[in-house]
Amino acid sequence: MNASKVKVSIEFFPPKSMEKFLDVAKKLSSLHPVFYSVTCGASGTDQAGTVKTVAQLAQNCNVPVMPHVTCINATRESIKQLLTTYTDLKIKNLMALRGDLPSDMKSTGDFAHANELVKFVRQETGDHFDIKVAAYPEFHSEAKTSQADLENLKRKIDAGANCAITQFFYNTDAFFHFLEDCDRLGIDVPIVPGIMPIYNWKRLNDFAQMCGAELPLWLRKRVHDFGDDEKAICDYGVGVITGMCEKFIAAGIAQLHFYALNQSDVVLQIINNLSLRVARMERSEMRG
Ligand SMILES: Cc1cc2nc3c(=O)[nH]c(=O)nc-3n(C[C@H](O)[C@H](O)[C@H](O)COP(=O)(O)OP(=O)(O)OC[C@H]3O[C@@H](n4cnc5c(N)ncnc54)[C@H](O)[C@@H]3O)c2cc1C
């Protein structure tokens, strides 16, 4: 197990207050993240907020930045313009997504699925961007079968994606089974676990429902015991996530992607705990 070798990436959303947000990003830069990623609003209408946040991060933090780009409302022309904007900002990483279709929309735009977007970005910009795509250890809610969802991930990689980042999950077995499934299909790019710290239980429930992630029974029961004590839930969550990260590191996972929800303290605490625990284990391994 080697914690010092594990890389960290951190996901933000476009903030309301840029000043406060940049303080958070600067604090997290002490972890030397391999990139900061910036989400793009669910309806695809908030691309301006993403561009602004990406530009601010690029200017103020010494960390590579990765904008999320979705197919929602996108045309070939709008994506071409966006790629030029990001190339001008010296951005080298891109997260290509379909995005969630708002209920009143029947189709996404010129690109029906993320694989088509990946293919277009490669056609337009060659190898300029390192392209990441989404993966789902508990499978995407719209997929007809789990196998069809795996095949979709393969399509995105075959279209030119270099890496996949997963939806959050708390069932580590689901992730390890997923890695085996990917191996069997010949998906040979890194699959980075997406890690959602527990900040606010009610918000997490809403998120989980929205994106089809399971909150396991054991976790729900433990959290229930804390009642309304949000601090106790958050502290318990830090322990749960630290334990998950330990398992990933022990299994040789090279990168951990944190959904930071524009906060620094919880992620810093997890990484700090993780370093202490791993250092303790390494000392006892050396002794033993
Ligand atoms: C790390 C991460 C970051 C994210 N960031 C954002 C963000 O910034 N903004 C945002 O709006 N959303 C974001 N999402 C959510 C994502 O947009 C949704 O989960 C969306 O519903 C699916 O996006 P996708 O890129 O996985 O889509 P796709 O890969 O296109 O897949 C969508 C569904 O269609 C199925 N499918 C794919 N191809 C076909 C086909 N040819 N025929 C039939 N079915 C097919 C797939 O199996 C899947 O069920 C993120 C998700 C992750 C994991």
mmCIF file of C-alpha atoms and ligand atoms in Angstrom:
data_model
loop_
_atom_site.group_PDB
_atom_site.id
_atom_site.type_symbol
_atom_site.label_atom_id
_atom_site.label_comp_id
_atom_site.label_asym_id
_atom_site.label_seq_id
_atom_site.Cartn_x
_atom_site.Cartn_y
_atom_site.Cartn_z
ATOM 1 C CA MET A 1 0.000 0.000 0.000
ATOM 2 C CA ASN A 2 1.469 3.395 -0.888
ATOM 3 C CA ALA A 3 -0.543 6.542 -0.167
ATOM 4 C CA SER A 4 2.172 8.907 -1.324
ATOM 5 C CA LYS A 5 1.829 7.610 -4.895
ATOM 6 C CA VAL A 6 -1.949 8.018 -5.155
ATOM 7 C CA LYS A 7 -3.096 10.973 -7.236
ATOM 8 C CA VAL A 8 -6.069 13.125 -6.378
ATOM 9 C CA SER A 9 -8.437 15.028 -8.662
ATOM 10 C CA ILE A 10 -11.195 17.312 -7.435
ATOM 11 C CA GLU A 11 -14.558 18.262 -8.922
ATOM 12 C CA PHE A 12 -16.234 21.650 -8.435
ATOM 13 C CA PHE A 13 -19.359 23.296 -9.756
ATOM 14 C CA PRO A 14 -19.546 26.931 -10.955
ATOM 15 C CA PRO A 15 -19.824 28.925 -7.699
ATOM 16 C CA LYS A 16 -22.066 31.852 -6.754
ATOM 17 C CA SER A 17 -19.221 33.678 -5.021
ATOM 18 C CA MET A 18 -15.968 33.411 -6.985
ATOM 19 C CA GLU A 19 -13.844 34.933 -4.222
ATOM 20 C CA LYS A 20 -14.844 32.383 -1.565
ATOM 21 C CA PHE A 21 -14.562 29.586 -4.109
ATOM 22 C CA LEU A 22 -11.020 30.526 -5.108
ATOM 23 C CA ASP A 23 -10.017 30.406 -1.415
ATOM 24 C CA VAL A 24 -11.328 26.826 -1.298
ATOM 25 C CA ALA A 25 -9.487 25.906 -4.507
ATOM 26 C CA LYS A 26 -6.254 27.447 -3.210
ATOM 27 C CA LYS A 27 -6.525 25.466 0.050
ATOM 28 C CA LEU A 28 -7.058 22.224 -1.865
ATOM 29 C CA SER A 29 -4.072 22.915 -4.108
ATOM 30 C CA SER A 30 -1.889 21.777 -1.168
ATOM 31 C CA LEU A 31 -2.896 18.239 -2.266
ATOM 32 C CA HIS A 32 -1.266 18.865 -5.680
ATOM 33 C CA PRO A 33 -4.345 17.609 -7.583
ATOM 34 C CA VAL A 34 -3.773 16.242 -11.068
ATOM 35 C CA PHE A 35 -6.699 18.420 -12.143
ATOM 36 C CA TYR A 36 -9.668 20.430 -10.947
ATOM 37 C CA SER A 37 -12.791 19.618 -12.926
ATOM 38 C CA VAL A 38 -15.721 22.001 -13.340
ATOM 39 C CA THR A 39 -19.233 20.702 -13.976
ATOM 40 C CA CYS A 40 -21.619 22.091 -16.517
ATOM 41 C CA GLY A 41 -25.273 22.809 -15.543
ATOM 42 C CA ALA A 42 -27.729 19.966 -16.046
ATOM 43 C CA SER A 43 -29.718 21.717 -18.759
ATOM 44 C CA GLY A 44 -26.578 22.577 -20.691
ATOM 45 C CA THR A 45 -27.488 26.255 -20.332
ATOM 46 C CA ASP A 46 -24.838 27.088 -17.767
ATOM 47 C CA GLN A 47 -21.824 26.670 -20.025
ATOM 48 C CA ALA A 48 -20.943 30.365 -19.456
ATOM 49 C CA GLY A 49 -20.612 29.665 -15.710
ATOM 50 C CA THR A 50 -18.328 26.711 -16.462
ATOM 51 C CA VAL A 51 -16.137 28.759 -18.816
ATOM 52 C CA LYS A 52 -15.859 31.594 -16.281
ATOM 53 C CA THR A 53 -14.933 29.211 -13.445
ATOM 54 C CA VAL A 54 -12.405 27.377 -15.629
ATOM 55 C CA ALA A 55 -10.777 30.685 -16.608
ATOM 56 C CA GLN A 56 -10.580 31.838 -12.967
ATOM 57 C CA LEU A 57 -9.076 28.554 -11.780
ATOM 58 C CA ALA A 58 -6.549 28.570 -14.622
ATOM 59 C CA GLN A 59 -5.538 32.110 -13.706
ATOM 60 C CA ASN A 60 -5.391 31.708 -9.926
ATOM 61 C CA CYS A 61 -4.337 28.141 -9.123
ATOM 62 C CA ASN A 62 -1.377 26.202 -10.342
ATOM 63 C CA VAL A 63 -3.503 23.121 -11.090
ATOM 64 C CA PRO A 64 -4.609 21.853 -14.554
ATOM 65 C CA VAL A 65 -8.325 22.438 -15.132
ATOM 66 C CA MET A 66 -10.844 20.128 -16.793
ATOM 67 C CA PRO A 67 -14.174 21.553 -18.007
ATOM 68 C CA HIS A 68 -17.194 19.256 -18.354
ATOM 69 C CA VAL A 69 -18.921 19.507 -21.720
ATOM 70 C CA THR A 70 -22.365 18.028 -22.326
ATOM 71 C CA CYS A 71 -24.441 17.201 -25.404
ATOM 72 C CA ILE A 72 -27.526 19.000 -24.055
ATOM 73 C CA ASN A 73 -28.527 21.759 -26.497
ATOM 74 C CA ALA A 74 -25.142 21.379 -28.211
ATOM 75 C CA THR A 75 -24.638 21.823 -31.941
ATOM 76 C CA ARG A 76 -21.510 21.013 -33.889
ATOM 77 C CA GLU A 77 -20.909 24.756 -34.187
ATOM 78 C CA SER A 78 -21.380 25.480 -30.454
ATOM 79 C CA ILE A 79 -18.982 22.664 -29.514
ATOM 80 C CA LYS A 80 -16.417 23.896 -32.055
ATOM 81 C CA GLN A 81 -16.572 27.370 -30.490
ATOM 82 C CA LEU A 82 -16.278 25.935 -26.993
ATOM 83 C CA LEU A 83 -13.243 23.863 -27.983
ATOM 84 C CA THR A 84 -11.594 27.010 -29.362
ATOM 85 C CA THR A 85 -12.350 28.864 -26.119
ATOM 86 C CA TYR A 86 -10.801 26.078 -24.052
ATOM 87 C CA THR A 87 -7.809 25.705 -26.358
ATOM 88 C CA ASP A 88 -7.199 29.477 -26.046
ATOM 89 C CA LEU A 89 -7.301 29.060 -22.244
ATOM 90 C CA LYS A 90 -4.596 26.369 -22.649
ATOM 91 C CA ILE A 91 -6.925 23.671 -21.317
ATOM 92 C CA LYS A 92 -5.715 20.139 -22.069
ATOM 93 C CA ASN A 93 -8.331 17.986 -20.285
ATOM 94 C CA LEU A 94 -12.007 17.603 -21.134
ATOM 95 C CA MET A 95 -14.832 15.570 -19.567
ATOM 96 C CA ALA A 96 -17.263 14.594 -22.353
ATOM 97 C CA LEU A 97 -20.796 13.785 -21.192
ATOM 98 C CA ARG A 98 -24.261 13.437 -22.551
ATOM 99 C CA GLY A 99 -25.742 15.288 -19.550
ATOM 100 C CA ASP A 100 -29.183 14.698 -18.100
ATOM 101 C CA LEU A 101 -32.029 15.458 -20.439
ATOM 102 C CA PRO A 102 -34.477 17.944 -18.829
ATOM 103 C CA SER A 103 -37.969 16.371 -18.676
ATOM 104 C CA ASP A 104 -39.379 18.820 -21.245
ATOM 105 C CA MET A 105 -36.677 18.003 -23.825
ATOM 106 C CA LYS A 106 -37.051 15.172 -26.336
ATOM 107 C CA SER A 107 -33.549 15.157 -27.798
ATOM 108 C CA THR A 108 -30.130 16.427 -26.788
ATOM 109 C CA GLY A 109 -28.979 18.337 -29.872
ATOM 110 C CA ASP A 110 -26.517 17.316 -32.594
ATOM 111 C CA PHE A 111 -25.048 14.590 -30.363
ATOM 112 C CA ALA A 112 -27.303 11.887 -28.929
ATOM 113 C CA HIS A 113 -24.701 10.229 -26.712
ATOM 114 C CA ALA A 114 -21.333 10.975 -25.166
ATOM 115 C CA ASN A 115 -19.476 8.656 -27.593
ATOM 116 C CA GLU A 116 -20.576 10.916 -30.481
ATOM 117 C CA LEU A 117 -19.235 13.953 -28.623
ATOM 118 C CA VAL A 118 -15.907 12.215 -27.949
ATOM 119 C CA LYS A 119 -15.613 11.300 -31.632
ATOM 120 C CA PHE A 120 -16.344 14.881 -32.695
ATOM 121 C CA VAL A 121 -13.795 16.374 -30.268
ATOM 122 C CA ARG A 122 -11.152 13.963 -31.613
ATOM 123 C CA GLN A 123 -12.080 14.831 -35.232
ATOM 124 C CA GLU A 124 -11.834 18.553 -34.545
ATOM 125 C CA THR A 125 -8.811 18.711 -32.238
ATOM 126 C CA GLY A 126 -6.850 15.486 -32.744
ATOM 127 C CA ASP A 127 -4.799 14.605 -29.670
ATOM 128 C CA HIS A 128 -4.934 18.050 -28.079
ATOM 129 C CA PHE A 129 -7.311 17.029 -25.278
ATOM 130 C CA ASP A 130 -7.026 14.223 -22.795
ATOM 131 C CA ILE A 131 -10.688 13.143 -22.812
ATOM 132 C CA LYS A 132 -12.437 11.615 -19.813
ATOM 133 C CA VAL A 133 -15.906 10.043 -19.819
ATOM 134 C CA ALA A 134 -18.396 8.893 -17.184
ATOM 135 C CA ALA A 135 -18.657 5.284 -15.951
ATOM 136 C CA TYR A 136 -21.208 3.664 -13.685
ATOM 137 C CA PRO A 137 -20.188 0.810 -11.321
ATOM 138 C CA GLU A 138 -23.870 0.463 -10.343
ATOM 139 C CA PHE A 139 -24.901 1.007 -13.992
ATOM 140 C CA HIS A 140 -26.676 3.976 -15.537
ATOM 141 C CA SER A 141 -30.395 4.152 -14.792
ATOM 142 C CA GLU A 142 -31.392 4.414 -18.477
ATOM 143 C CA ALA A 143 -29.310 1.462 -19.671
ATOM 144 C CA LYS A 144 -31.451 -1.449 -20.911
ATOM 145 C CA THR A 145 -29.041 -3.961 -19.354
ATOM 146 C CA SER A 146 -25.814 -3.799 -17.370
ATOM 147 C CA GLN A 147 -24.004 -5.372 -20.332
ATOM 148 C CA ALA A 148 -25.390 -2.657 -22.669
ATOM 149 C CA ASP A 149 -24.038 -0.022 -20.286
ATOM 150 C CA LEU A 150 -20.596 -1.647 -20.264
ATOM 151 C CA GLU A 151 -20.664 -1.779 -24.052
ATOM 152 C CA ASN A 152 -21.525 1.909 -24.070
ATOM 153 C CA LEU A 153 -18.445 2.653 -21.978
ATOM 154 C CA LYS A 154 -16.395 0.650 -24.477
ATOM 155 C CA ARG A 155 -17.906 2.732 -27.324
ATOM 156 C CA LYS A 156 -16.780 5.917 -25.573
ATOM 157 C CA ILE A 157 -13.249 4.579 -25.129
ATOM 158 C CA ASP A 158 -13.137 3.331 -28.733
ATOM 159 C CA ALA A 159 -14.256 6.810 -29.843
ATOM 160 C CA GLY A 160 -11.079 8.206 -28.266
ATOM 161 C CA ALA A 161 -11.550 8.714 -24.516
ATOM 162 C CA ASN A 162 -8.410 8.228 -22.410
ATOM 163 C CA CYS A 163 -9.920 7.635 -18.995
ATOM 164 C CA ALA A 164 -13.240 7.113 -17.195
ATOM 165 C CA ILE A 165 -14.374 8.640 -13.914
ATOM 166 C CA THR A 166 -17.155 6.885 -12.064
ATOM 167 C CA GLN A 167 -20.393 8.030 -10.560
ATOM 168 C CA PHE A 168 -20.169 7.978 -6.768
ATOM 169 C CA PHE A 169 -20.915 4.766 -4.903
ATOM 170 C CA TYR A 170 -20.477 3.374 -1.386
ATOM 171 C CA ASN A 171 -20.392 -0.287 -2.327
ATOM 172 C CA THR A 172 -16.728 -0.952 -3.049
ATOM 173 C CA ASP A 173 -17.496 -4.490 -4.279
ATOM 174 C CA ALA A 174 -19.611 -2.987 -7.079
ATOM 175 C CA PHE A 175 -16.550 -1.014 -8.187
ATOM 176 C CA PHE A 176 -14.174 -3.991 -8.088
ATOM 177 C CA HIS A 177 -16.659 -6.177 -10.018
ATOM 178 C CA PHE A 178 -17.021 -3.335 -12.510
ATOM 179 C CA LEU A 179 -13.248 -3.253 -13.035
ATOM 180 C CA GLU A 180 -13.308 -6.992 -13.764
ATOM 181 C CA ASP A 181 -16.176 -6.494 -16.263
ATOM 182 C CA CYS A 182 -14.196 -3.713 -17.959
ATOM 183 C CA ASP A 183 -11.110 -5.961 -18.166
ATOM 184 C CA ARG A 184 -13.200 -8.703 -19.778
ATOM 185 C CA LEU A 185 -14.446 -6.236 -22.423
ATOM 186 C CA GLY A 186 -10.900 -5.066 -23.159
ATOM 187 C CA ILE A 187 -11.420 -1.583 -21.660
ATOM 188 C CA ASP A 188 -7.827 -0.774 -20.837
ATOM 189 C CA VAL A 189 -7.919 2.897 -19.786
ATOM 190 C CA PRO A 190 -7.743 3.980 -16.121
ATOM 191 C CA ILE A 191 -11.105 3.844 -14.319
ATOM 192 C CA VAL A 192 -10.979 6.409 -11.534
ATOM 193 C CA PRO A 193 -13.387 5.979 -8.599
ATOM 194 C CA GLY A 194 -15.579 9.044 -8.018
ATOM 195 C CA ILE A 195 -15.804 9.637 -4.273
ATOM 196 C CA MET A 196 -18.608 11.601 -2.644
ATOM 197 C CA PRO A 197 -17.847 12.584 0.952
ATOM 198 C CA ILE A 198 -20.903 12.799 3.207
ATOM 199 C CA TYR A 199 -21.498 16.512 3.770
ATOM 200 C CA ASN A 200 -25.262 16.660 4.213
ATOM 201 C CA TRP A 201 -27.344 13.518 4.419
ATOM 202 C CA LYS A 202 -30.545 14.942 2.972
ATOM 203 C CA ARG A 203 -28.715 16.445 0.007
ATOM 204 C CA LEU A 204 -26.881 13.165 -0.518
ATOM 205 C CA ASN A 205 -30.200 11.275 -0.602
ATOM 206 C CA ASP A 206 -31.509 13.667 -3.263
ATOM 207 C CA PHE A 207 -28.302 13.307 -5.310
ATOM 208 C CA ALA A 208 -28.343 9.536 -5.003
ATOM 209 C CA GLN A 209 -31.929 9.357 -6.177
ATOM 210 C CA MET A 210 -31.221 11.696 -9.073
ATOM 211 C CA CYS A 211 -28.284 9.721 -10.375
ATOM 212 C CA GLY A 212 -29.337 6.181 -9.413
ATOM 213 C CA ALA A 213 -26.559 5.599 -6.853
ATOM 214 C CA GLU A 214 -27.280 3.228 -3.978
ATOM 215 C CA LEU A 215 -27.034 4.353 -0.358
ATOM 216 C CA PRO A 216 -26.543 0.937 1.278
ATOM 217 C CA LEU A 217 -28.734 -0.165 4.169
ATOM 218 C CA TRP A 218 -25.825 -0.399 6.639
ATOM 219 C CA LEU A 219 -24.918 3.238 5.892
ATOM 220 C CA ARG A 220 -28.503 4.477 6.146
ATOM 221 C CA LYS A 221 -28.957 2.697 9.496
ATOM 222 C CA ARG A 222 -25.718 4.042 10.949
ATOM 223 C CA VAL A 223 -26.544 7.588 9.825
ATOM 224 C CA HIS A 224 -30.094 7.261 11.162
ATOM 225 C CA ASP A 225 -28.619 6.673 14.644
ATOM 226 C CA PHE A 226 -27.097 10.178 14.594
ATOM 227 C CA GLY A 227 -30.505 11.835 14.174
ATOM 228 C CA ASP A 228 -30.152 15.524 13.261
ATOM 229 C CA ASP A 229 -26.537 15.783 14.401
ATOM 230 C CA GLU A 230 -25.010 16.845 11.069
ATOM 231 C CA LYS A 231 -21.519 17.202 12.503
ATOM 232 C CA ALA A 232 -21.607 13.622 13.816
ATOM 233 C CA ILE A 233 -22.862 12.366 10.425
ATOM 234 C CA CYS A 234 -20.109 14.254 8.615
ATOM 235 C CA ASP A 235 -17.426 12.906 11.011
ATOM 236 C CA TYR A 236 -18.760 9.367 10.615
ATOM 237 C CA GLY A 237 -18.721 9.877 6.828
ATOM 238 C CA VAL A 238 -15.051 10.907 6.938
ATOM 239 C CA GLY A 239 -14.268 7.536 8.536
ATOM 240 C CA VAL A 240 -16.342 5.628 5.966
ATOM 241 C CA ILE A 241 -14.713 7.395 3.023
ATOM 242 C CA THR A 242 -11.219 7.045 4.469
ATOM 243 C CA GLY A 243 -11.830 3.287 4.738
ATOM 244 C CA MET A 244 -13.021 3.130 1.116
ATOM 245 C CA CYS A 245 -9.949 5.037 -0.063
ATOM 246 C CA GLU A 246 -7.685 2.654 1.861
ATOM 247 C CA LYS A 247 -9.237 -0.258 -0.049
ATOM 248 C CA PHE A 248 -8.658 1.513 -3.388
ATOM 249 C CA ILE A 249 -5.029 2.240 -2.564
ATOM 250 C CA ALA A 250 -4.486 -1.349 -1.388
ATOM 251 C CA ALA A 251 -5.907 -2.550 -4.732
ATOM 252 C CA GLY A 252 -3.421 -0.391 -6.638
ATOM 253 C CA ILE A 253 -5.864 2.304 -7.800
ATOM 254 C CA ALA A 254 -3.677 5.194 -8.922
ATOM 255 C CA GLN A 255 -6.131 8.114 -8.694
ATOM 256 C CA LEU A 256 -9.047 9.167 -6.491
ATOM 257 C CA HIS A 257 -11.579 11.716 -7.798
ATOM 258 C CA PHE A 258 -13.357 13.718 -5.082
ATOM 259 C CA TYR A 259 -16.700 15.438 -5.505
ATOM 260 C CA ALA A 260 -15.738 18.359 -3.266
ATOM 261 C CA LEU A 261 -19.027 20.292 -3.568
ATOM 262 C CA ASN A 262 -16.918 23.481 -3.430
ATOM 263 C CA GLN A 263 -15.712 22.761 0.113
ATOM 264 C CA SER A 264 -12.185 22.011 1.259
ATOM 265 C CA ASP A 265 -12.300 20.845 4.886
ATOM 266 C CA VAL A 266 -13.797 17.377 4.466
ATOM 267 C CA VAL A 267 -11.540 16.350 1.547
ATOM 268 C CA LEU A 268 -8.464 17.670 3.384
ATOM 269 C CA GLN A 269 -9.475 15.738 6.498
ATOM 270 C CA ILE A 270 -9.961 12.492 4.520
ATOM 271 C CA ILE A 271 -6.578 12.792 2.811
ATOM 272 C CA ASN A 272 -4.896 13.669 6.092
ATOM 273 C CA ASN A 273 -6.467 10.639 7.859
ATOM 274 C CA LEU A 274 -5.564 8.453 4.924
ATOM 275 C CA SER A 275 -1.906 9.502 4.989
ATOM 276 C CA LEU A 276 -1.716 8.863 8.748
ATOM 277 C CA ARG A 277 -3.387 5.447 8.521
ATOM 278 C CA VAL A 278 -1.338 4.325 5.544
ATOM 279 C CA ALA A 279 1.897 5.540 7.132
ATOM 280 C CA ARG A 280 0.994 3.553 10.295
ATOM 281 C CA MET A 281 0.318 0.423 8.217
ATOM 282 C CA GLU A 282 3.548 0.825 6.274
ATOM 283 C CA ARG A 283 5.511 1.140 9.535
ATOM 284 C CA SER A 284 3.919 -2.020 10.935
ATOM 285 C CA GLU A 285 4.496 -3.882 7.623
ATOM 286 C CA MET A 286 8.198 -2.912 7.794
ATOM 287 C CA ARG A 287 8.418 -4.080 11.399
ATOM 288 C CA GLY A 288 6.537 -7.304 10.790
HETATM 289 C C1 LIG B 1 -17.786 11.960 -13.145
HETATM 290 C C2 LIG B 1 -19.126 12.478 -13.642
HETATM 291 C C3 LIG B 1 -19.279 13.831 -13.908
HETATM 292 C C4 LIG B 1 -20.510 14.330 -14.375
HETATM 293 N N1 LIG B 1 -20.631 15.675 -14.655
HETATM 294 C C5 LIG B 1 -21.790 16.167 -15.142
HETATM 295 C C6 LIG B 1 -21.914 17.546 -15.513
HETATM 296 O O1 LIG B 1 -20.986 18.332 -15.373
HETATM 297 N N2 LIG B 1 -23.097 17.960 -16.028
HETATM 298 C C7 LIG B 1 -24.165 17.101 -16.216
HETATM 299 O O2 LIG B 1 -25.209 17.542 -16.699
HETATM 300 N N3 LIG B 1 -24.068 15.811 -15.875
HETATM 301 C C8 LIG B 1 -22.918 15.312 -15.353
HETATM 302 N N4 LIG B 1 -22.813 13.965 -15.035
HETATM 303 C C9 LIG B 1 -24.007 13.114 -15.145
HETATM 304 C C10 LIG B 1 -24.213 12.551 -16.569
HETATM 305 O O3 LIG B 1 -24.349 13.601 -17.488
HETATM 306 C C11 LIG B 1 -25.473 11.693 -16.517
HETATM 307 O O4 LIG B 1 -25.241 10.541 -15.765
HETATM 308 C C12 LIG B 1 -26.094 11.368 -17.878
HETATM 309 O O5 LIG B 1 -27.400 10.836 -17.642
HETATM 310 C C13 LIG B 1 -25.322 10.349 -18.708
HETATM 311 O O6 LIG B 1 -24.187 10.910 -19.211
HETATM 312 P P1 LIG B 1 -23.118 9.978 -20.002
HETATM 313 O O7 LIG B 1 -22.079 10.881 -20.506
HETATM 314 O O8 LIG B 1 -22.730 8.849 -19.162
HETATM 315 O O9 LIG B 1 -24.067 9.500 -21.194
HETATM 316 P P2 LIG B 1 -23.943 8.344 -22.283
HETATM 317 O O10 LIG B 1 -22.616 7.699 -22.252
HETATM 318 O O11 LIG B 1 -24.414 8.935 -23.547
HETATM 319 O O12 LIG B 1 -25.000 7.263 -21.744
HETATM 320 C C14 LIG B 1 -26.301 7.665 -21.346
HETATM 321 C C15 LIG B 1 -27.229 6.445 -21.343
HETATM 322 O O13 LIG B 1 -27.508 6.044 -22.689
HETATM 323 C C16 LIG B 1 -27.106 4.697 -22.898
HETATM 324 N N5 LIG B 1 -26.580 4.654 -24.267
HETATM 325 C C17 LIG B 1 -25.426 5.131 -24.706
HETATM 326 N N6 LIG B 1 -25.310 4.958 -26.046
HETATM 327 C C18 LIG B 1 -26.445 4.387 -26.436
HETATM 328 C C19 LIG B 1 -26.966 3.959 -27.695
HETATM 329 N N7 LIG B 1 -26.251 4.114 -28.812
HETATM 330 N N8 LIG B 1 -28.192 3.413 -27.718
HETATM 331 C C20 LIG B 1 -28.924 3.266 -26.597
HETATM 332 N N9 LIG B 1 -28.479 3.641 -25.382
HETATM 333 C C21 LIG B 1 -27.271 4.185 -25.308
HETATM 334 C C22 LIG B 1 -26.081 4.397 -21.807
HETATM 335 O O14 LIG B 1 -25.987 3.021 -21.499
HETATM 336 C C23 LIG B 1 -26.653 5.207 -20.663
HETATM 337 O O15 LIG B 1 -27.712 4.526 -20.052
HETATM 338 C C24 LIG B 1 -21.612 13.445 -14.569
HETATM 339 C C25 LIG B 1 -21.452 12.068 -14.293
HETATM 340 C C26 LIG B 1 -20.228 11.575 -13.839
HETATM 341 C C27 LIG B 1 -20.074 10.121 -13.546
#
